[in-house]
mmCIF file of C-alpha atoms and ligand atoms in Angstrom:
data_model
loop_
_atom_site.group_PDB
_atom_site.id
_atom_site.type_symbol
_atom_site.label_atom_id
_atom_site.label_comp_id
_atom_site.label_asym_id
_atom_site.label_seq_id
_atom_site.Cartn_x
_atom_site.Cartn_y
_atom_site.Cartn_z
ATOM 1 C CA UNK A 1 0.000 0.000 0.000
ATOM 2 C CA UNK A 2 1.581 3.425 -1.126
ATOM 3 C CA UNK A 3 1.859 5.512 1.977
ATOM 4 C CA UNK A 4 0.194 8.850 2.434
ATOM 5 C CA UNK A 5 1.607 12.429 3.150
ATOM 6 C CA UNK A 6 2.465 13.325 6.495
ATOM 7 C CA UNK A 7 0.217 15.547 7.709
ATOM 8 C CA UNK A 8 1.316 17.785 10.868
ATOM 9 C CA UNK A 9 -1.885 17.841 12.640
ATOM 10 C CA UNK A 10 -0.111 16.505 15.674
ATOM 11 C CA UNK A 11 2.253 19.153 15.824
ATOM 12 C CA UNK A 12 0.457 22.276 15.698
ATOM 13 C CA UNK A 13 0.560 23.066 19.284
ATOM 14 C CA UNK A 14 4.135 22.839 19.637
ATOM 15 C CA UNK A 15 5.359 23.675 16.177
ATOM 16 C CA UNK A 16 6.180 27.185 16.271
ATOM 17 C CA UNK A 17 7.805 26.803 19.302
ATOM 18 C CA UNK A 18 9.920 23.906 18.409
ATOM 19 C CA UNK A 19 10.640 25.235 14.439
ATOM 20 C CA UNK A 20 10.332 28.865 14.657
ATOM 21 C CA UNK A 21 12.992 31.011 14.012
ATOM 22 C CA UNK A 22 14.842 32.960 16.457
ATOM 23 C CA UNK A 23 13.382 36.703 17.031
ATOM 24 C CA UNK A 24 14.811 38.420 14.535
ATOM 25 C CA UNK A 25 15.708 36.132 12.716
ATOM 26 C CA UNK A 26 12.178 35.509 10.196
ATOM 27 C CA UNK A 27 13.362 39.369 8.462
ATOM 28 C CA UNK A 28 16.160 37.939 7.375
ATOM 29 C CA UNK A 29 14.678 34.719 6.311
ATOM 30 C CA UNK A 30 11.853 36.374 4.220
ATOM 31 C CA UNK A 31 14.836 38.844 3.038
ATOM 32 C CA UNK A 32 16.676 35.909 1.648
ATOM 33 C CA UNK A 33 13.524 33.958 0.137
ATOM 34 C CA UNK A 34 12.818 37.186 -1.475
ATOM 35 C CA UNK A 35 16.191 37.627 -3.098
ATOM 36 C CA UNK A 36 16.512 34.060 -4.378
ATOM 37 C CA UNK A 37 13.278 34.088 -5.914
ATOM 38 C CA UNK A 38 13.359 37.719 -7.472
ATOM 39 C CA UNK A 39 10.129 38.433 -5.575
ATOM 40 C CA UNK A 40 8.601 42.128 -6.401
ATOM 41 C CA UNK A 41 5.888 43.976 -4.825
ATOM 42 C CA UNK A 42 3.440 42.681 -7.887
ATOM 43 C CA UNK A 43 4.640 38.864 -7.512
ATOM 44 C CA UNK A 44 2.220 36.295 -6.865
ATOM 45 C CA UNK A 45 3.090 33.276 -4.806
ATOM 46 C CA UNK A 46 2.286 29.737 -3.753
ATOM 47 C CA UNK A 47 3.536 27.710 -0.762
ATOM 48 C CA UNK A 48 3.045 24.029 -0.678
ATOM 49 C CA UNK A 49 2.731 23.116 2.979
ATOM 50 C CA UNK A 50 2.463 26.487 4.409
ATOM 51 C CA UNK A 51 1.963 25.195 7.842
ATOM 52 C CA UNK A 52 1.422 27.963 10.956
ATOM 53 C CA UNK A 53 3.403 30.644 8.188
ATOM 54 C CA UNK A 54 6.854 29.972 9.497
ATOM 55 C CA UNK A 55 8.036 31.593 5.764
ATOM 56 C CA UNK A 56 4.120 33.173 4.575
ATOM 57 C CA UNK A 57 3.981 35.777 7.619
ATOM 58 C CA UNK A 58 7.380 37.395 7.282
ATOM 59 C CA UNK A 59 7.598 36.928 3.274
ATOM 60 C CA UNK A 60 3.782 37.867 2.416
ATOM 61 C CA UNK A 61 4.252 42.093 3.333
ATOM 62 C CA UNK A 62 6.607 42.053 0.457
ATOM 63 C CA UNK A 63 4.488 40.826 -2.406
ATOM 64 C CA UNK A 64 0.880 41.305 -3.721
ATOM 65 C CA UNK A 65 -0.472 37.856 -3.079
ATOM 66 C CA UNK A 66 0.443 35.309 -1.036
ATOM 67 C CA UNK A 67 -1.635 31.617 -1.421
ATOM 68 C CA UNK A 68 -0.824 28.467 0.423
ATOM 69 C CA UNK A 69 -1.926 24.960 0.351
ATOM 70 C CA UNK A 70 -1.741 22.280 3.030
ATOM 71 C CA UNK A 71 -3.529 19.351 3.934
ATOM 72 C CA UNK A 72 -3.736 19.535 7.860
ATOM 73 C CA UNK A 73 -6.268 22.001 9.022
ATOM 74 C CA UNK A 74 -5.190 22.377 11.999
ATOM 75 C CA UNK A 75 -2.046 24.322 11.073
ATOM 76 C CA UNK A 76 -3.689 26.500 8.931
ATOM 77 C CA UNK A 77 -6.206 27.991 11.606
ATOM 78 C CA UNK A 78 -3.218 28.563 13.120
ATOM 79 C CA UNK A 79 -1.916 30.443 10.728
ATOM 80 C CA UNK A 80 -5.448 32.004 10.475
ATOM 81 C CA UNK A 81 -5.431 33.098 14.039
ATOM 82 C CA UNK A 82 -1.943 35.002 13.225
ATOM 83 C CA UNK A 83 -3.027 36.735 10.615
ATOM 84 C CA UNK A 84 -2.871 40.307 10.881
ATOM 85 C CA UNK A 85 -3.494 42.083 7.319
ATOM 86 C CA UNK A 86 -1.211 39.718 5.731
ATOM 87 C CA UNK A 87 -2.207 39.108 2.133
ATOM 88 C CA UNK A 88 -2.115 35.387 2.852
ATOM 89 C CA UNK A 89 -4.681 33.185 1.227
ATOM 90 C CA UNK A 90 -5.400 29.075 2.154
ATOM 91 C CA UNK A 91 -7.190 26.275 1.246
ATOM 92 C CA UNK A 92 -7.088 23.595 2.343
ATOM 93 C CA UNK A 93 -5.651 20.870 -0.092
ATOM 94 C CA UNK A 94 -2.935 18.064 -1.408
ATOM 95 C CA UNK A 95 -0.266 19.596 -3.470
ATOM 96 C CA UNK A 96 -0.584 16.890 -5.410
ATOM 97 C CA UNK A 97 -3.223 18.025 -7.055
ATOM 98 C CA UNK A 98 -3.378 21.949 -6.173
ATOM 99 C CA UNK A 99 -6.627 23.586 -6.935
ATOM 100 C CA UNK A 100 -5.168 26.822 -9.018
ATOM 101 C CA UNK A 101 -5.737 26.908 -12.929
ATOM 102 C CA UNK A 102 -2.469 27.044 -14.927
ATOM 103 C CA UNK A 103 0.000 29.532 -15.298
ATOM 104 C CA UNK A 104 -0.827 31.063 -11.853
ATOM 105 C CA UNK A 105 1.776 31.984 -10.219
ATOM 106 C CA UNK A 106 4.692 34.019 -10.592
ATOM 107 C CA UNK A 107 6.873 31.752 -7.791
ATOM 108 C CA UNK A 108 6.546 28.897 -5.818
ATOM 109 C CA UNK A 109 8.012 27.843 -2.299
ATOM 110 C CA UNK A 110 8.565 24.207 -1.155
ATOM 111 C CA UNK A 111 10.557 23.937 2.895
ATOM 112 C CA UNK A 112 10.965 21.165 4.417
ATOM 113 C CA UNK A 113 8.006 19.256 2.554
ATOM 114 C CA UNK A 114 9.045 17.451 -0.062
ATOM 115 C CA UNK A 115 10.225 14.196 2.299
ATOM 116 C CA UNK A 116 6.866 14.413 3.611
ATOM 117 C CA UNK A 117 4.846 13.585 0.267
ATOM 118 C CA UNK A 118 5.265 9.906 -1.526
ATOM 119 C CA UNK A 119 3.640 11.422 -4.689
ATOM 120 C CA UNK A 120 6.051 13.948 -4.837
ATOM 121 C CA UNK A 121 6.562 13.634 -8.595
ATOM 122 C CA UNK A 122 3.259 14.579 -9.163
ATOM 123 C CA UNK A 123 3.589 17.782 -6.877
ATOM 124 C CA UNK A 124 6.500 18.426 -9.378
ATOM 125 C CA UNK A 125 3.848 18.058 -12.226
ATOM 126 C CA UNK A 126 1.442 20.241 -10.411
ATOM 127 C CA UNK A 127 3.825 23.344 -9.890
ATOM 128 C CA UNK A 128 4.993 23.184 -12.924
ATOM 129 C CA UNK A 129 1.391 23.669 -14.417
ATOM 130 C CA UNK A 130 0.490 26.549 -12.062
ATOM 131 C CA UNK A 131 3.864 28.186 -12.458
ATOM 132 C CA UNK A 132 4.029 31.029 -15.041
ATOM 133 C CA UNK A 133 6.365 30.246 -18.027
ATOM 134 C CA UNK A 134 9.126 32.283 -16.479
ATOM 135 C CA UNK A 135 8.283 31.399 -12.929
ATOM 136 C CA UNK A 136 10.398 29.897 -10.046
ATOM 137 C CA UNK A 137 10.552 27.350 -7.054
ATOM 138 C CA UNK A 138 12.071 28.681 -4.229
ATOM 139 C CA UNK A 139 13.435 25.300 -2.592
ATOM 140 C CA UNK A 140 14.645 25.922 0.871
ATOM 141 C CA UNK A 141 15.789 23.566 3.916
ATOM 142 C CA UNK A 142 17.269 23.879 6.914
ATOM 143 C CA UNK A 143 21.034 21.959 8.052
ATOM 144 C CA UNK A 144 21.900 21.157 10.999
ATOM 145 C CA UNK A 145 24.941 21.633 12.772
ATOM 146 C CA UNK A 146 25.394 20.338 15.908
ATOM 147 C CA UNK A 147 27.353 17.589 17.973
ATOM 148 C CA UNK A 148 23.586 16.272 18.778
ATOM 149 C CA UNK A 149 24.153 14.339 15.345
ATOM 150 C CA UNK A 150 26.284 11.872 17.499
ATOM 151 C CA UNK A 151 23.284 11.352 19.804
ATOM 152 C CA UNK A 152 20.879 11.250 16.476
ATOM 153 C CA UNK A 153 22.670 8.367 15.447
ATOM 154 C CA UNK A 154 22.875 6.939 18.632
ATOM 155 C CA UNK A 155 18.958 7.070 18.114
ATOM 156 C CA UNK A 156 18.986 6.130 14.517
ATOM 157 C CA UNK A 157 21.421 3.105 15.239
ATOM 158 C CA UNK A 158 18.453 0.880 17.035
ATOM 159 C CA UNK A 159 15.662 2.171 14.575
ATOM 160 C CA UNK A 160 14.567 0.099 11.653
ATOM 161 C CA UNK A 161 15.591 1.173 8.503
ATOM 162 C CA UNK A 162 11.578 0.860 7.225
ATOM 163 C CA UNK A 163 11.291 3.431 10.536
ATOM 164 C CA UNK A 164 13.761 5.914 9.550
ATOM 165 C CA UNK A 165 13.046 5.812 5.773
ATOM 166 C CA UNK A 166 11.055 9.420 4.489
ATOM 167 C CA UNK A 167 8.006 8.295 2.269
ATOM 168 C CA UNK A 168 8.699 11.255 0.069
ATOM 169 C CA UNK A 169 12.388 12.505 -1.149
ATOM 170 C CA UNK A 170 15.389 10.913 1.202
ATOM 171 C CA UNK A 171 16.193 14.187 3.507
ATOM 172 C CA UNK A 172 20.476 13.377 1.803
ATOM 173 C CA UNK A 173 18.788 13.928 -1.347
ATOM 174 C CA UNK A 174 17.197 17.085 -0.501
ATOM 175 C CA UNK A 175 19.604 19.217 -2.694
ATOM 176 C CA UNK A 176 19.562 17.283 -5.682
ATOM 177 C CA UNK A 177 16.486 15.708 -6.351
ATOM 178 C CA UNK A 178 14.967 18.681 -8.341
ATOM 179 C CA UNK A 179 17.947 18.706 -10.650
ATOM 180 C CA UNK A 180 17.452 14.728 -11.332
ATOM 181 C CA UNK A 181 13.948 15.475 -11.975
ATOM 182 C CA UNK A 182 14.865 18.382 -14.906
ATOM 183 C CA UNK A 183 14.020 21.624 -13.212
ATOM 184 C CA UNK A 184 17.165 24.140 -13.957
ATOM 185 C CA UNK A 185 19.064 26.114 -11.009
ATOM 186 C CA UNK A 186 18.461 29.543 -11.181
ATOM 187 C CA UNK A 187 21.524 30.783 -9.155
ATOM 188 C CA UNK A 188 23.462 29.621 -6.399
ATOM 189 C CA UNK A 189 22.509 28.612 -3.281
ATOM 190 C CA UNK A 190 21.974 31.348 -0.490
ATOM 191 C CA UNK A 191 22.468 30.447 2.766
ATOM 192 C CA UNK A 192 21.725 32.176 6.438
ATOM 193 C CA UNK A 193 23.547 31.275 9.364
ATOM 194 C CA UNK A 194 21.638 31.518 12.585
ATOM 195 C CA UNK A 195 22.509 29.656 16.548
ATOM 196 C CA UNK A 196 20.179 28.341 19.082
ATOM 197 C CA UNK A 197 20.450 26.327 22.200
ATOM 198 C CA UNK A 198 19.257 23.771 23.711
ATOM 199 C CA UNK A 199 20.170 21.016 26.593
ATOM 200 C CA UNK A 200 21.486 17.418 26.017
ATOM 201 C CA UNK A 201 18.611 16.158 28.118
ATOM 202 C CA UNK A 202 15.876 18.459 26.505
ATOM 203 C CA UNK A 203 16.556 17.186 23.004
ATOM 204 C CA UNK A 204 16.454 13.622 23.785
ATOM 205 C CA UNK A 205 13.047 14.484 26.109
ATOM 206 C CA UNK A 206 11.528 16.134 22.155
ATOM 207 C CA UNK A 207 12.631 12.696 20.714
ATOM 208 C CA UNK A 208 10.901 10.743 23.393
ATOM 209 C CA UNK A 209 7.782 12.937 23.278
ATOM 210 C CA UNK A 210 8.320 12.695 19.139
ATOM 211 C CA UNK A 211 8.275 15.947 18.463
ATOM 212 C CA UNK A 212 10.323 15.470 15.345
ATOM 213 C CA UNK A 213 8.473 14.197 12.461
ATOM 214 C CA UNK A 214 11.002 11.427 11.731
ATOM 215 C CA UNK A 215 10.439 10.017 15.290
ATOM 216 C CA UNK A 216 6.666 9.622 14.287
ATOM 217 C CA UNK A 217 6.835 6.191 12.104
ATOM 218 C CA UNK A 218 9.056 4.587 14.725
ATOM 219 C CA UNK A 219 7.403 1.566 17.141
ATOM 220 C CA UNK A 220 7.031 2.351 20.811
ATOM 221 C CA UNK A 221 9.580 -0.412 21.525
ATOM 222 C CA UNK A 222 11.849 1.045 18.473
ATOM 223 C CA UNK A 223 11.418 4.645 20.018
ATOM 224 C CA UNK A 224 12.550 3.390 23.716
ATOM 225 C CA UNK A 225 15.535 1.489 22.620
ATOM 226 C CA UNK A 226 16.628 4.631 20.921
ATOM 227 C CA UNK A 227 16.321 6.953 23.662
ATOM 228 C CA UNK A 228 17.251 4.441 25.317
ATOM 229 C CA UNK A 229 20.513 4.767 23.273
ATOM 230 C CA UNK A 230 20.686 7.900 23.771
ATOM 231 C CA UNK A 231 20.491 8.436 27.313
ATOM 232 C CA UNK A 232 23.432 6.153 27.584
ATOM 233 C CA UNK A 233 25.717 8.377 25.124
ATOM 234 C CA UNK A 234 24.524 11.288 26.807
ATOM 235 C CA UNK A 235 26.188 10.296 30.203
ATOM 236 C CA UNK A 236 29.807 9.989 28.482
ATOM 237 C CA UNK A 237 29.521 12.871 26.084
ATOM 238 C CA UNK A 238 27.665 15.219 28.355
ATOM 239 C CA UNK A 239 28.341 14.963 32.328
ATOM 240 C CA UNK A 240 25.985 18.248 32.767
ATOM 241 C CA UNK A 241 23.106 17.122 30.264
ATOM 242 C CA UNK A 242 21.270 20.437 31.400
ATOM 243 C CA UNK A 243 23.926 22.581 30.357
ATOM 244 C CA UNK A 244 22.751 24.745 26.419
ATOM 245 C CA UNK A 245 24.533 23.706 23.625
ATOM 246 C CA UNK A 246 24.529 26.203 20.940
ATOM 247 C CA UNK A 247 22.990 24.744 18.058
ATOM 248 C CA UNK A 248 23.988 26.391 14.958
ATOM 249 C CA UNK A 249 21.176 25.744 12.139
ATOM 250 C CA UNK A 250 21.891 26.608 8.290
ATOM 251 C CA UNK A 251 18.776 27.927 6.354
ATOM 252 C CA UNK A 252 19.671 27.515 2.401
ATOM 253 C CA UNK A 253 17.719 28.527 -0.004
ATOM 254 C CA UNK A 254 17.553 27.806 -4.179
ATOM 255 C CA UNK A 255 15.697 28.861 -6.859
ATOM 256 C CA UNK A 256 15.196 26.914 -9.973
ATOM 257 C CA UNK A 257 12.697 27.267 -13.935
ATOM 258 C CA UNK A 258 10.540 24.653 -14.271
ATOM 259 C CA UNK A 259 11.781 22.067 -16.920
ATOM 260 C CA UNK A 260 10.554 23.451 -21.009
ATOM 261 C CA UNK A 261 8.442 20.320 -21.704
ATOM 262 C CA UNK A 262 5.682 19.499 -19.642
ATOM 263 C CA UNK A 263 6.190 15.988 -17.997
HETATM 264 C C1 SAM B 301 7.469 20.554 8.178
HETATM 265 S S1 SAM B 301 5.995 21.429 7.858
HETATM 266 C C2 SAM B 301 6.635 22.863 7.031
HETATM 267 C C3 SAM B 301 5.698 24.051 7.102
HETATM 268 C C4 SAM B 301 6.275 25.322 6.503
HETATM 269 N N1 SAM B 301 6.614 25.146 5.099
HETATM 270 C C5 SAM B 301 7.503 25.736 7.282
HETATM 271 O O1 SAM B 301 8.599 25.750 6.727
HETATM 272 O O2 SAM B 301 7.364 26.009 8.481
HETATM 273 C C6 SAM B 301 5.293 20.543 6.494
HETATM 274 C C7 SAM B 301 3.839 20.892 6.174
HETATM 275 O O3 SAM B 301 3.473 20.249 4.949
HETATM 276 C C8 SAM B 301 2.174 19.742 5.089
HETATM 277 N N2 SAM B 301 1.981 18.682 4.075
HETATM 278 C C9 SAM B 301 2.438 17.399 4.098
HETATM 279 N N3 SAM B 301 2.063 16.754 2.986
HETATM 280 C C10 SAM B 301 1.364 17.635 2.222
HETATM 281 C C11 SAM B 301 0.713 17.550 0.960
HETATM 282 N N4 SAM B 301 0.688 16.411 0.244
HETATM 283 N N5 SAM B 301 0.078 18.655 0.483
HETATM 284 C C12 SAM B 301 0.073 19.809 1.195
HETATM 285 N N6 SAM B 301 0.654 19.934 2.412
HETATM 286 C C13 SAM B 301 1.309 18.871 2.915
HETATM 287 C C14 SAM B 301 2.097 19.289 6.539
HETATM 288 O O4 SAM B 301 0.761 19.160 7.007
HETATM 289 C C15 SAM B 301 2.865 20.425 7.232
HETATM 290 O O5 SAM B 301 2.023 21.475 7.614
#
């Protein structure tokens, strides 16, 4: 049985505060989405997955129109309830089939959805029909980089593979994938540096409580053996567990033209 998209229903109450950006920090991130995509005052723009408007809210002041698609409800109300003026527009729906007629939209924005959808090739299909002839995907993610990988794999170690496996594009091949699949970089990719911090103990306490999506396919039994793992690693590499560790994140942004022929 083909597995469905992830929706994020069971996140929304603790999404912005486990994935927003620091204060501060979403100018900067709207200023670089803006910049990679060639956004103007008159563009018009979709996000797939738009979620509680992590990138809508600080992007949308900039630009005439900005729609977004997603299939949990939840998260949009959210986003609903923070809306103040915003021209942000969303329906519900699966951007697998997105409910705009073609050539639409002068820009499109995919982060940190693309793992989440097995039918991604047909979201490809999609944007490229809704996309304007000169139009662009802004493709954006966010790295990582912290000594918590060493814990991570700790975790990842005693998964399954079936458990840690995306059902949409493999997170390693979240840079490439659009290239494989014929859309063309337009430009380089932009990047924006930006630190956090956060306690040995408290991250493996979010993996426990599986606030990550990629904790959310994994057994109960699977899940305790990896904390499990974990917790043990913890106590060599990190005597004072409640002591912050910065946690220096990477937000990298790319645009790229749909491919000429339609697929
Ligand atoms: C990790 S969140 C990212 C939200 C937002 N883009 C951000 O960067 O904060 C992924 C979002 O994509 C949504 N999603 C997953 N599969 C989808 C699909 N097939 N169509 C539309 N939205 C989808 C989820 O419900 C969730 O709100």
């Amino acid at each position: 049985m083909t597995p469905e998209s992830v929706a994020f229903d069971r996140a929304v109450e603790y999404y912005d505060e486990t994935r927003g950006f620091p204060p501060g920090e979403e100018q900067r991130v709207a200023a670089l989405i803006q910049q990679v995509g060639g956004l103007t005052a008159t563009s018009r723009v979709l996000e797939i997955g738009i979620g509680t408007g992590r990138i809508a809210l600080p992007v949308a002041p900039h630009i005439q129109a900005y729609f977004g698609v997603d299939i949990s409800r939840p998260m949009m109300l959210k986003l609903q309830s923070k809306l103040n003026g915003e021209p942000i527009y969303i329906t519900q729906g699966d951007a697998t089939r997105l409910p705009f007629p073609d050539d639409t939209f002068d820009a499109a924005v995919a982060v940190h959805v693309f793992h989440l959808i097995p039918g991604w090739q047909d979201v490809l299909r999609e944007l490229q029909r809704v996309l304007k002839p000169d139009g662009v995907l802004i493709h954006a993610l966010t790295r990582a980089e912290t000594d918590f990988q060493e814990l991570w794999q700790a975790w990842e170690s005693v998964v399954s593979s079936e458990s840690k496996r995306d059902v949409g594009i493999q997170w390693r091949n979240g840079t490439t994938f659009l290239e494989d699949s014929g859309w063309m970089p337009h430009g380089e990719w932009q990047e924006l540096a930006y630190s956090q911090s956060i306690t040995p103990r408290l991250y493996i306490e979010r993996v426990r409580q599986r606030i990550w999506s990629r904790c959310w396919r994994a057994t109960d039994t699977e899940l305790e053996a990896g904390v499990q793992a974990m917790e043990k690693l913890m106590q060599v590499r990190y005597p004072n567990a409640d002591a912050p560790i910065a946690w220096q994140s990477v937000f990298t942004a790319r645009a790229y033209r749909k491919p000429s022929k339609r697929v």
